[in-house]
PDB file of C-alpha atoms in Angstrom:
ATOM      1  CA  MET W   1     -33.275 -47.622  76.898  1.00 35.00           C
ATOM      2  CA  LYS W   2     -31.958 -44.119  76.434  1.00 37.00           C
ATOM      3  CA  ILE W   3     -28.529 -43.572  77.842  1.00 37.00           C
ATOM      4  CA  ASP W   4     -29.070 -41.181  80.738  1.00 40.00           C
ATOM      5  CA  THR W   5     -25.690 -39.846  81.746  1.00 38.00           C
ATOM      6  CA  SER W   6     -27.128 -38.187  84.837  1.00 37.00           C
ATOM      7  CA  ALA W   7     -28.293 -41.427  86.402  1.00 41.00           C
ATOM      8  CA  GLY W   8     -26.317 -43.225  89.066  1.00 43.00           C
ATOM      9  CA  PRO W   9     -25.632 -46.921  89.550  1.00 46.00           C
ATOM     10  CA  ARG W  10     -28.974 -47.521  91.220  1.00 45.00           C
ATOM     11  CA  LEU W  11     -30.731 -46.641  87.986  1.00 40.00           C
ATOM     12  CA  HIS W  12     -29.252 -49.848  86.633  1.00 47.00           C
ATOM     13  CA  ALA W  13     -30.862 -51.744  89.478  1.00 47.00           C
ATOM     14  CA  LYS W  14     -34.276 -50.949  88.042  1.00 44.00           C
ATOM     15  CA  ASN W  15     -33.313 -53.229  85.182  1.00 42.00           C
ATOM     16  CA  ASN W  16     -33.751 -56.074  87.655  1.00 41.00           C
ATOM     17  CA  GLN W  17     -37.500 -55.531  87.283  1.00 39.00           C
ATOM     18  CA  ILE W  18     -37.633 -55.318  83.495  1.00 35.00           C
ATOM     19  CA  SER W  19     -37.140 -57.861  80.759  1.00 36.00           C
ATOM     20  CA  ASP W  20     -33.874 -58.238  78.917  1.00 38.00           C
ATOM     21  CA  GLU W  21     -35.603 -57.201  75.723  1.00 36.00           C
ATOM     22  CA  ILE W  22     -33.999 -53.934  74.586  1.00 33.00           C
ATOM     23  CA  ARG W  23     -36.190 -51.653  72.552  1.00 35.00           C
ATOM     24  CA  ASP W  24     -36.279 -48.461  70.520  1.00 38.00           C
ATOM     25  CA  LEU W  25     -32.703 -47.664  69.620  1.00 35.00           C
ATOM     26  CA  ALA W  26     -32.838 -44.195  68.105  1.00 36.00           C
ATOM     27  CA  PRO W  27     -30.542 -43.336  65.171  1.00 37.00           C
ATOM     28  CA  SER W  28     -29.348 -40.070  66.699  1.00 38.00           C
ATOM     29  CA  SER W  29     -25.933 -40.119  68.375  1.00 37.00           C
ATOM     30  CA  GLN W  30     -27.626 -38.360  71.298  1.00 38.00           C
ATOM     31  CA  GLU W  31     -30.013 -41.232  71.889  1.00 39.00           C
ATOM     32  CA  GLY W  32     -29.551 -44.830  72.925  1.00 38.00           C
ATOM     33  CA  LEU W  33     -31.468 -47.694  74.446  1.00 39.00           C
ATOM     34  CA  LYS W  34     -34.911 -47.519  76.041  1.00 38.00           C
ATOM     35  CA  ALA W  35     -36.539 -50.412  77.946  1.00 38.00           C
ATOM     36  CA  ASP W  36     -40.132 -50.831  79.019  1.00 37.00           C
ATOM     37  CA  PRO W  37     -40.165 -50.349  82.843  1.00 33.00           C
ATOM     38  CA  THR W  38     -43.480 -52.190  83.164  1.00 32.00           C
ATOM     39  CA  LYS W  39     -41.899 -55.496  82.187  1.00 33.00           C
ATOM     40  CA  GLN W  40     -40.708 -57.993  84.798  1.00 34.00           C
ATOM     41  CA  PHE W  41     -37.122 -59.157  84.497  1.00 36.00           C
ATOM     42  CA  ILE W  42     -37.500 -62.892  83.991  1.00 34.00           C
ATOM     43  CA  ASN W  43     -34.183 -64.631  83.535  1.00 41.00           C
ATOM     44  CA  SER W  44     -30.737 -63.835  84.890  1.00 42.00           C
ATOM     45  CA  GLU W  45     -28.940 -66.180  82.522  1.00 41.00           C
ATOM     46  CA  PRO W  46     -27.164 -64.793  79.428  1.00 41.00           C
ATOM     47  CA  THR W  47     -29.756 -64.500  76.659  1.00 42.00           C
ATOM     48  CA  HIS W  48     -27.803 -63.790  73.507  1.00 41.00           C
ATOM     49  CA  PRO W  49     -26.863 -67.072  71.780  1.00 42.00           C
ATOM     50  CA  ALA W  50     -25.423 -66.244  68.400  1.00 37.00           C
ATOM     51  CA  GLU W  51     -27.911 -67.997  66.158  1.00 36.00           C
ATOM     52  CA  GLN W  52     -31.204 -67.592  68.039  1.00 37.00           C
ATOM     53  CA  MET W  53     -32.234 -64.090  67.031  1.00 39.00           C
ATOM     54  CA  ARG W  54     -31.386 -61.454  64.497  1.00 41.00           C
ATOM     55  CA  ALA W  55     -31.484 -57.682  64.715  1.00 43.00           C
ATOM     56  CA  LYS W  56     -34.277 -56.107  62.660  1.00 44.00           C
ATOM     57  CA  SER W  57     -34.967 -52.511  61.670  1.00 44.00           C
ATOM     58  CA  ASP W  58     -37.880 -52.760  59.250  1.00 45.00           C
ATOM     59  CA  ASN W  59     -39.667 -49.806  60.864  1.00 51.00           C
ATOM     60  CA  GLY W  60     -36.512 -47.801  61.403  1.00 52.00           C
ATOM     61  CA  LYS W  61     -35.984 -49.061  64.936  1.00 59.00           C
ATOM     62  CA  LEU W  62     -33.728 -51.778  66.234  1.00 56.00           C
ATOM     63  CA  THR W  63     -36.240 -54.104  67.901  1.00 59.00           C
ATOM     64  CA  VAL W  64     -34.070 -57.132  68.667  1.00 67.00           C
ATOM     65  CA  ILE W  65     -30.424 -57.219  69.701  1.00 65.00           C
ATOM     66  CA  THR W  66     -28.231 -60.280  69.429  1.00 75.00           C
ATOM     67  CA  TYR W  67     -24.660 -61.329  68.732  1.00 76.00           C
ATOM     68  CA  LYS W  68     -22.908 -62.864  65.758  1.00 80.00           C
ATOM     69  CA  ALA W  69     -20.822 -66.012  66.066  1.00 85.00           C
ATOM     70  CA  ASN W  70     -17.706 -63.820  66.284  1.00 83.00           C
ATOM     71  CA  GLY W  71     -19.062 -62.121  69.424  1.00 74.00           C
ATOM     72  CA  LYS W  72     -19.932 -58.798  67.776  1.00 77.00           C
ATOM     73  CA  LEU W  73     -23.359 -57.228  67.977  1.00 76.00           C
ATOM     74  CA  ASP W  74     -25.493 -58.058  64.952  1.00 80.00           C
ATOM     75  CA  LEU W  75     -26.401 -54.488  64.015  1.00 79.00           C
ATOM     76  CA  PRO W  76     -28.071 -53.095  60.871  1.00 78.00           C
ATOM     77  CA  PRO W  77     -25.712 -50.878  58.821  1.00 81.00           C
ATOM     78  CA  ARG W  78     -27.392 -47.666  59.985  1.00 80.00           C
ATOM     79  CA  TYR W  79     -26.115 -48.282  63.526  1.00 81.00           C
ATOM     80  CA  GLU W  80     -22.500 -49.011  62.598  1.00 84.00           C
ATOM     81  CA  GLU W  81     -21.354 -45.481  63.426  1.00 85.00           C
ATOM     82  CA  HIS W  82     -22.578 -46.026  66.989  1.00 84.00           C
ATOM     83  CA  ARG W  83     -21.185 -49.551  67.344  1.00 83.00           C
ATOM     84  CA  GLU W  84     -18.529 -48.795  69.995  1.00 85.00           C
ATOM     85  CA  LEU W  85     -21.001 -46.969  72.225  1.00 85.00           C
ATOM     86  CA  LEU W  86     -23.748 -49.580  71.805  1.00 84.00           C
ATOM     87  CA  GLU W  87     -21.430 -52.518  72.427  1.00 83.00           C
ATOM     88  CA  ARG W  88     -19.990 -50.888  75.516  1.00 88.00           C
ATOM     89  CA  VAL W  89     -23.384 -50.048  77.019  1.00 89.00           C
ATOM     90  CA  ILE W  90     -25.148 -53.288  76.129  1.00 87.00           C
ATOM     91  CA  ILE W  91     -22.348 -55.705  76.992  1.00 87.00           C
ATOM     92  CA  SER W  92     -21.374 -54.006  80.258  1.00 93.00           C
ATOM     93  CA  THR W  93     -25.019 -53.742  81.337  1.00 93.00           C
ATOM     94  CA  SER W  94     -25.528 -57.418  80.582  1.00 90.00           C
ATOM     95  CA  LYS W  95     -22.401 -58.523  82.430  1.00 94.00           C
ATOM     96  CA  LEU W  96     -22.722 -56.289  85.477  1.00 95.00           C
ATOM     97  CA  TYR W  97     -26.367 -55.604  86.117  1.00 94.00           C
ATOM     98  CA  LEU W  98     -28.639 -58.002  84.222  1.00 92.00           C
ATOM     99  CA  HIS W  99     -27.225 -61.391  83.351  1.00 93.00           C
ATOM    100  CA  GLU W 100     -23.782 -62.875  83.936  1.00 96.00           C
ATOM    101  CA  THR W 101     -22.778 -61.335  87.282  1.00 97.00           C
ATOM    102  CA  PRO W 102     -26.200 -61.572  89.008  1.00 95.00           C
ATOM    103  CA  ALA W 103     -26.598 -65.131  87.689  1.00 95.00           C
ATOM    104  CA  ALA W 104     -23.257 -66.070  89.262  1.00 97.00           C
ATOM    105  CA  ALA W 105     -24.316 -64.296  92.465  1.00 97.00           C
ATOM    106  CA  ASN W 106     -27.461 -66.406  92.651  1.00 95.00           C
ATOM    107  CA  ARG W 107     -25.410 -69.582  92.181  1.00 97.00           C
ATOM    108  CA  ILE W 108     -23.110 -68.453  95.001  1.00 98.00           C
ATOM    109  CA  ALA W 109     -26.150 -67.971  97.250  1.00 96.00           C
ATOM    110  CA  GLU W 110     -27.531 -71.408  96.393  1.00 95.00           C
ATOM    111  CA  GLU W 111     -24.284 -73.227  97.118  1.00 97.00           C
ATOM    112  CA  TYR W 112     -23.493 -71.154 100.207  1.00 97.00           C
ATOM    113  CA  GLU W 113     -26.823 -72.180 101.729  1.00 95.00           C
ATOM    114  CA  LYS W 114     -25.758 -75.817 101.462  1.00 96.00           C
ATOM    115  CA  VAL W 115     -22.260 -75.222 102.830  1.00 97.00           C
ATOM    116  CA  SER W 116     -23.301 -72.946 105.681  1.00 96.00           C
ATOM    117  CA  ALA W 117     -26.041 -75.295 106.899  1.00 96.00           C
ATOM    118  CA  ASP W 118     -23.507 -78.071 107.345  1.00 96.00           C
ATOM    119  CA  LEU W 119     -20.828 -75.702 108.680  1.00 96.00           C
ATOM    120  CA  TYR W 120     -23.082 -74.263 111.376  1.00 96.00           C
ATOM    121  CA  GLU W 121     -24.339 -77.670 112.370  1.00 96.00           C
ATOM    122  CA  GLN W 122     -20.802 -78.877 112.994  1.00 95.00           C
ATOM    123  CA  HIS W 123     -19.424 -75.575 114.339  1.00 96.00           C
ATOM    124  CA  PRO W 124     -22.346 -73.561 115.804  1.00 95.00           C
ATOM    125  CA  GLN W 125     -19.989 -70.963 117.297  1.00 92.00           C
ATOM    126  CA  LEU W 126     -19.391 -69.594 113.804  1.00 95.00           C
ATOM    127  CA  LYS W 127     -23.015 -68.546 113.403  1.00 92.00           C
ATOM    128  CA  HIS W 128     -22.634 -65.712 115.881  1.00 91.00           C
ATOM    129  CA  LYS W 129     -19.277 -64.409 114.689  1.00 95.00           C
ATOM    130  CA  SER W 130     -18.733 -61.553 112.281  1.00 95.00           C
ATOM    131  CA  TRP W 131     -17.133 -62.894 109.133  1.00 97.00           C
ATOM    132  CA  GLY W 132     -17.437 -62.925 105.385  1.00 97.00           C
ATOM    133  CA  PHE W 133     -15.855 -64.559 102.370  1.00 98.00           C
ATOM    134  CA  SER W 134     -14.615 -63.719  98.926  1.00 98.00           C
ATOM    135  CA  VAL W 135     -12.317 -65.080  96.223  1.00 98.00           C
ATOM    136  CA  ASP W 136      -8.658 -64.121  95.934  1.00 97.00           C
ATOM    137  CA  GLU W 137      -6.386 -63.732  92.913  1.00 96.00           C
ATOM    138  CA  THR W 138      -5.554 -67.451  92.935  1.00 97.00           C
ATOM    139  CA  GLY W 139      -9.212 -68.476  92.721  1.00 97.00           C
ATOM    140  CA  LYS W 140      -9.360 -69.677  96.317  1.00 98.00           C
ATOM    141  CA  LEU W 141     -12.271 -68.759  98.582  1.00 98.00           C
ATOM    142  CA  VAL W 142     -10.962 -66.832 101.584  1.00 98.00           C
ATOM    143  CA  ALA W 143     -12.622 -66.003 104.899  1.00 98.00           C
ATOM    144  CA  THR W 144     -12.575 -62.395 106.058  1.00 96.00           C
ATOM    145  CA  GLY W 145     -13.630 -60.606 109.213  1.00 94.00           C
ATOM    146  CA  HIS W 146     -13.212 -61.370 112.892  1.00 92.00           C
ATOM    147  CA  LEU W 147     -12.217 -65.023 113.069  1.00 95.00           C
ATOM    148  CA  SER W 148      -9.459 -66.805 114.914  1.00 95.00           C
ATOM    149  CA  GLN W 149      -6.933 -68.593 112.756  1.00 96.00           C
ATOM    150  CA  ALA W 150      -8.528 -71.937 113.670  1.00 96.00           C
ATOM    151  CA  ASP W 151     -12.028 -70.750 112.742  1.00 96.00           C
ATOM    152  CA  LYS W 152     -10.733 -69.151 109.549  1.00 97.00           C
ATOM    153  CA  GLN W 153      -9.258 -72.494 108.528  1.00 97.00           C
ATOM    154  CA  LEU W 154     -12.544 -74.294 109.273  1.00 96.00           C
ATOM    155  CA  VAL W 155     -14.512 -71.829 107.160  1.00 97.00           C
ATOM    156  CA  GLU W 156     -12.115 -71.862 104.228  1.00 98.00           C
ATOM    157  CA  GLU W 157     -11.935 -75.652 104.149  1.00 97.00           C
ATOM    158  CA  ALA W 158     -15.724 -75.884 104.110  1.00 97.00           C
ATOM    159  CA  LEU W 159     -16.137 -73.231 101.421  1.00 98.00           C
ATOM    160  CA  ASN W 160     -13.458 -74.610  99.117  1.00 98.00           C
ATOM    161  CA  SER W 161     -14.790 -78.160  99.463  1.00 97.00           C
ATOM    162  CA  ASN W 162     -17.786 -77.128  97.330  1.00 98.00           C
ATOM    163  CA  ASP W 163     -16.587 -77.031  93.726  1.00 98.00           C
ATOM    164  CA  GLU W 164     -19.780 -75.361  92.488  1.00 98.00           C
ATOM    165  CA  LEU W 165     -19.391 -72.550  94.998  1.00 98.00           C
ATOM    166  CA  VAL W 166     -15.775 -71.990  93.974  1.00 98.00           C
ATOM    167  CA  SER W 167     -16.749 -72.019  90.284  1.00 98.00           C
ATOM    168  CA  ALA W 168     -19.599 -69.548  90.825  1.00 98.00           C
ATOM    169  CA  ALA W 169     -17.322 -67.194  92.777  1.00 98.00           C
ATOM    170  CA  LYS W 170     -14.728 -67.274  89.998  1.00 98.00           C
ATOM    171  CA  ASP W 171     -17.423 -66.606  87.391  1.00 98.00           C
ATOM    172  CA  PHE W 172     -18.710 -63.671  89.429  1.00 98.00           C
ATOM    173  CA  LYS W 173     -15.280 -62.096  89.667  1.00 98.00           C
ATOM    174  CA  THR W 174     -14.430 -62.676  85.997  1.00 98.00           C
ATOM    175  CA  ASN W 175     -17.655 -61.169  84.691  1.00 97.00           C
ATOM    176  CA  PHE W 176     -17.595 -58.352  87.228  1.00 98.00           C
ATOM    177  CA  LEU W 177     -14.068 -57.241  86.377  1.00 98.00           C
ATOM    178  CA  GLU W 178     -14.682 -57.596  82.634  1.00 97.00           C
ATOM    179  CA  GLY W 179     -17.888 -55.588  82.949  1.00 97.00           C
ATOM    180  CA  LEU W 180     -16.146 -52.761  84.803  1.00 97.00           C
ATOM    181  CA  LYS W 181     -13.461 -52.536  82.117  1.00 96.00           C
ATOM    182  CA  ILE W 182     -15.983 -52.581  79.272  1.00 95.00           C
ATOM    183  CA  GLU W 183     -18.143 -49.958  80.974  1.00 95.00           C
ATOM    184  CA  ARG W 184     -15.170 -47.574  81.178  1.00 95.00           C
ATOM    185  CA  GLY W 185     -14.539 -47.914  77.466  1.00 93.00           C
ATOM    186  CA  SER W 186     -11.709 -46.248  75.596  1.00 91.00           C
ATOM    187  CA  ALA W 187     -12.042 -43.118  77.747  1.00 92.00           C
ATOM    188  CA  GLY W 188     -11.259 -45.171  80.859  1.00 95.00           C
ATOM    189  CA  THR W 189     -13.963 -43.479  82.934  1.00 95.00           C
ATOM    190  CA  SER W 190     -17.474 -44.226  84.178  1.00 95.00           C
ATOM    191  CA  GLN W 191     -20.280 -42.748  86.261  1.00 95.00           C
ATOM    192  CA  TYR W 192     -21.446 -46.146  87.438  1.00 95.00           C
ATOM    193  CA  TRP W 193     -19.732 -49.199  88.962  1.00 97.00           C
ATOM    194  CA  GLY W 194     -16.919 -48.874  86.463  1.00 97.00           C
ATOM    195  CA  LYS W 195     -15.650 -45.785  88.254  1.00 97.00           C
ATOM    196  CA  TYR W 196     -14.388 -47.956  91.117  1.00 98.00           C
ATOM    197  CA  ASP W 197     -10.922 -49.470  91.096  1.00 98.00           C
ATOM    198  CA  VAL W 198     -11.603 -53.179  91.603  1.00 98.00           C
ATOM    199  CA  ASN W 199      -9.064 -55.645  90.241  1.00 98.00           C
ATOM    200  CA  GLU W 200      -7.649 -59.145  90.701  1.00 97.00           C
ATOM    201  CA  GLY W 201      -5.461 -58.028  93.558  1.00 96.00           C
ATOM    202  CA  ASN W 202      -8.009 -56.157  95.681  1.00 98.00           C
ATOM    203  CA  PHE W 203     -11.274 -57.932  94.799  1.00 98.00           C
ATOM    204  CA  ALA W 204     -11.312 -59.986  98.027  1.00 98.00           C
ATOM    205  CA  ASP W 205     -10.866 -56.809 100.087  1.00 97.00           C
ATOM    206  CA  ILE W 206     -13.888 -55.149  98.474  1.00 98.00           C
ATOM    207  CA  ILE W 207     -16.568 -57.724  97.592  1.00 98.00           C
ATOM    208  CA  ASP W 208     -17.960 -59.794 100.468  1.00 98.00           C
ATOM    209  CA  PHE W 209     -20.185 -62.609  99.187  1.00 98.00           C
ATOM    210  CA  LYS W 210     -21.639 -63.382 102.612  1.00 97.00           C
ATOM    211  CA  GLU W 211     -22.771 -59.792 103.067  1.00 97.00           C
ATOM    212  CA  MET W 212     -24.158 -59.868  99.522  1.00 97.00           C
ATOM    213  CA  ILE W 213     -26.249 -62.949 100.354  1.00 96.00           C
ATOM    214  CA  GLU W 214     -27.440 -61.739 103.741  1.00 94.00           C
ATOM    215  CA  GLN W 215     -28.385 -58.281 102.501  1.00 93.00           C
ATOM    216  CA  GLY W 216     -29.785 -59.329  99.131  1.00 90.00           C
ATOM    217  CA  SER W 217     -31.791 -62.503  99.794  1.00 87.00           C
ATOM    218  CA  ASN W 218     -35.453 -62.865  98.890  1.00 80.00           C
ATOM    219  CA  ASP W 219     -37.900 -64.011 101.525  1.00 78.00           C
ATOM    220  CA  GLU W 220     -39.523 -67.412 101.081  1.00 78.00           C
ATOM    221  CA  ILE W 221     -42.554 -66.013  99.263  1.00 80.00           C
ATOM    222  CA  GLU W 222     -40.415 -64.162  96.735  1.00 78.00           C
ATOM    223  CA  ARG W 223     -38.163 -67.188  96.258  1.00 76.00           C
ATOM    224  CA  GLU W 224     -41.183 -69.250  95.298  1.00 77.00           C
ATOM    225  CA  LYS W 225     -42.553 -66.497  93.077  1.00 79.00           C
ATOM    226  CA  ARG W 226     -39.333 -65.486  91.299  1.00 75.00           C
ATOM    227  CA  GLY W 227     -37.301 -68.671  91.473  1.00 75.00           C
ATOM    228  CA  TYR W 228     -34.215 -66.842  92.752  1.00 82.00           C
ATOM    229  CA  LEU W 229     -32.579 -66.789  96.156  1.00 86.00           C
ATOM    230  CA  LEU W 230     -31.399 -63.224  95.634  1.00 90.00           C
ATOM    231  CA  ASN W 231     -33.582 -60.187  95.150  1.00 89.00           C
ATOM    232  CA  LYS W 232     -31.913 -58.484  92.202  1.00 88.00           C
ATOM    233  CA  TRP W 233     -32.868 -54.982  93.329  1.00 90.00           C
ATOM    234  CA  GLU W 234     -31.486 -55.490  96.846  1.00 93.00           C
ATOM    235  CA  TRP W 235     -28.456 -57.303  95.440  1.00 94.00           C
ATOM    236  CA  THR W 236     -27.620 -54.377  93.175  1.00 95.00           C
ATOM    237  CA  ILE W 237     -27.951 -51.891  96.028  1.00 96.00           C
ATOM    238  CA  ASN W 238     -25.698 -54.003  98.260  1.00 96.00           C
ATOM    239  CA  ILE W 239     -22.935 -54.314  95.655  1.00 97.00           C
ATOM    240  CA  ALA W 240     -23.126 -50.558  95.066  1.00 97.00           C
ATOM    241  CA  ASP W 241     -22.861 -50.000  98.827  1.00 97.00           C
ATOM    242  CA  GLN W 242     -19.847 -52.314  99.110  1.00 98.00           C
ATOM    243  CA  LEU W 243     -18.110 -50.500  96.274  1.00 98.00           C
ATOM    244  CA  GLN W 244     -18.810 -47.102  97.800  1.00 98.00           C
ATOM    245  CA  ALA W 245     -17.574 -48.218 101.215  1.00 98.00           C
ATOM    246  CA  ARG W 246     -14.381 -50.025 100.228  1.00 98.00           C
ATOM    247  CA  ALA W 247     -13.280 -49.102  96.692  1.00 98.00           C
ATOM    248  CA  GLU W 248     -11.646 -45.957  95.371  1.00 98.00           C
ATOM    249  CA  PRO W 249     -13.528 -44.097  92.581  1.00 98.00           C
ATOM    250  CA  THR W 250     -10.310 -43.850  90.594  1.00 98.00           C
ATOM    251  CA  PHE W 251     -12.038 -43.884  87.199  1.00 98.00           C
ATOM    252  CA  ALA W 252     -14.873 -41.439  87.932  1.00 97.00           C
ATOM    253  CA  LYS W 253     -15.687 -38.939  85.227  1.00 90.00           C
TER     254      LYS W 253
END
């Protein structure tokens, strides 16, 4: 897809409805990646194992993008002069908007459904209280919002008892923070999510997983059709809204 510097973060959300196949990389330094918007985005798992595919440019266009075993993009020589830009755009887009982070978000939603069902059955008063949860700098899931100390302890014990939920939350944060840094690049600025100052110390104050799940969930029909608990378009909008509401755009261009 061509790199459109005038687009905002919600442009990236459209990638939730396209495939992860990246097409038509132009050789000009003024042009970049262009994806087919008619394609459905199929899989939210990382799709660049080192040995599966190879980049080809027989017709002068880069039709397939993959990675070498050393983690670098496998690019034809003609694209080497644009390597830093291409790696930054492709890797940050994958981590933040297409693959790693949304995949972790969907795992969080799946495990939270299990935990919350049991939690509400045992403590129904919690269902009607305003609270959320996130992961702190130690990797512990923490309850946020309007809870008494006793209720906060109940929620945190339930959340942290699910190892898969804790693991998914850690993966989300790791990929999210890495993606923001990569998106900023050597200039240290971004027009998209990377412009927000989110770090290990303030992550739990900014990203609320419960809000993410409640605002971004598919209905039953879409769950059956897509195979995902979260609607990737709505999920992307919610994360953008959380960032805008709670994070400082310290790294804006």
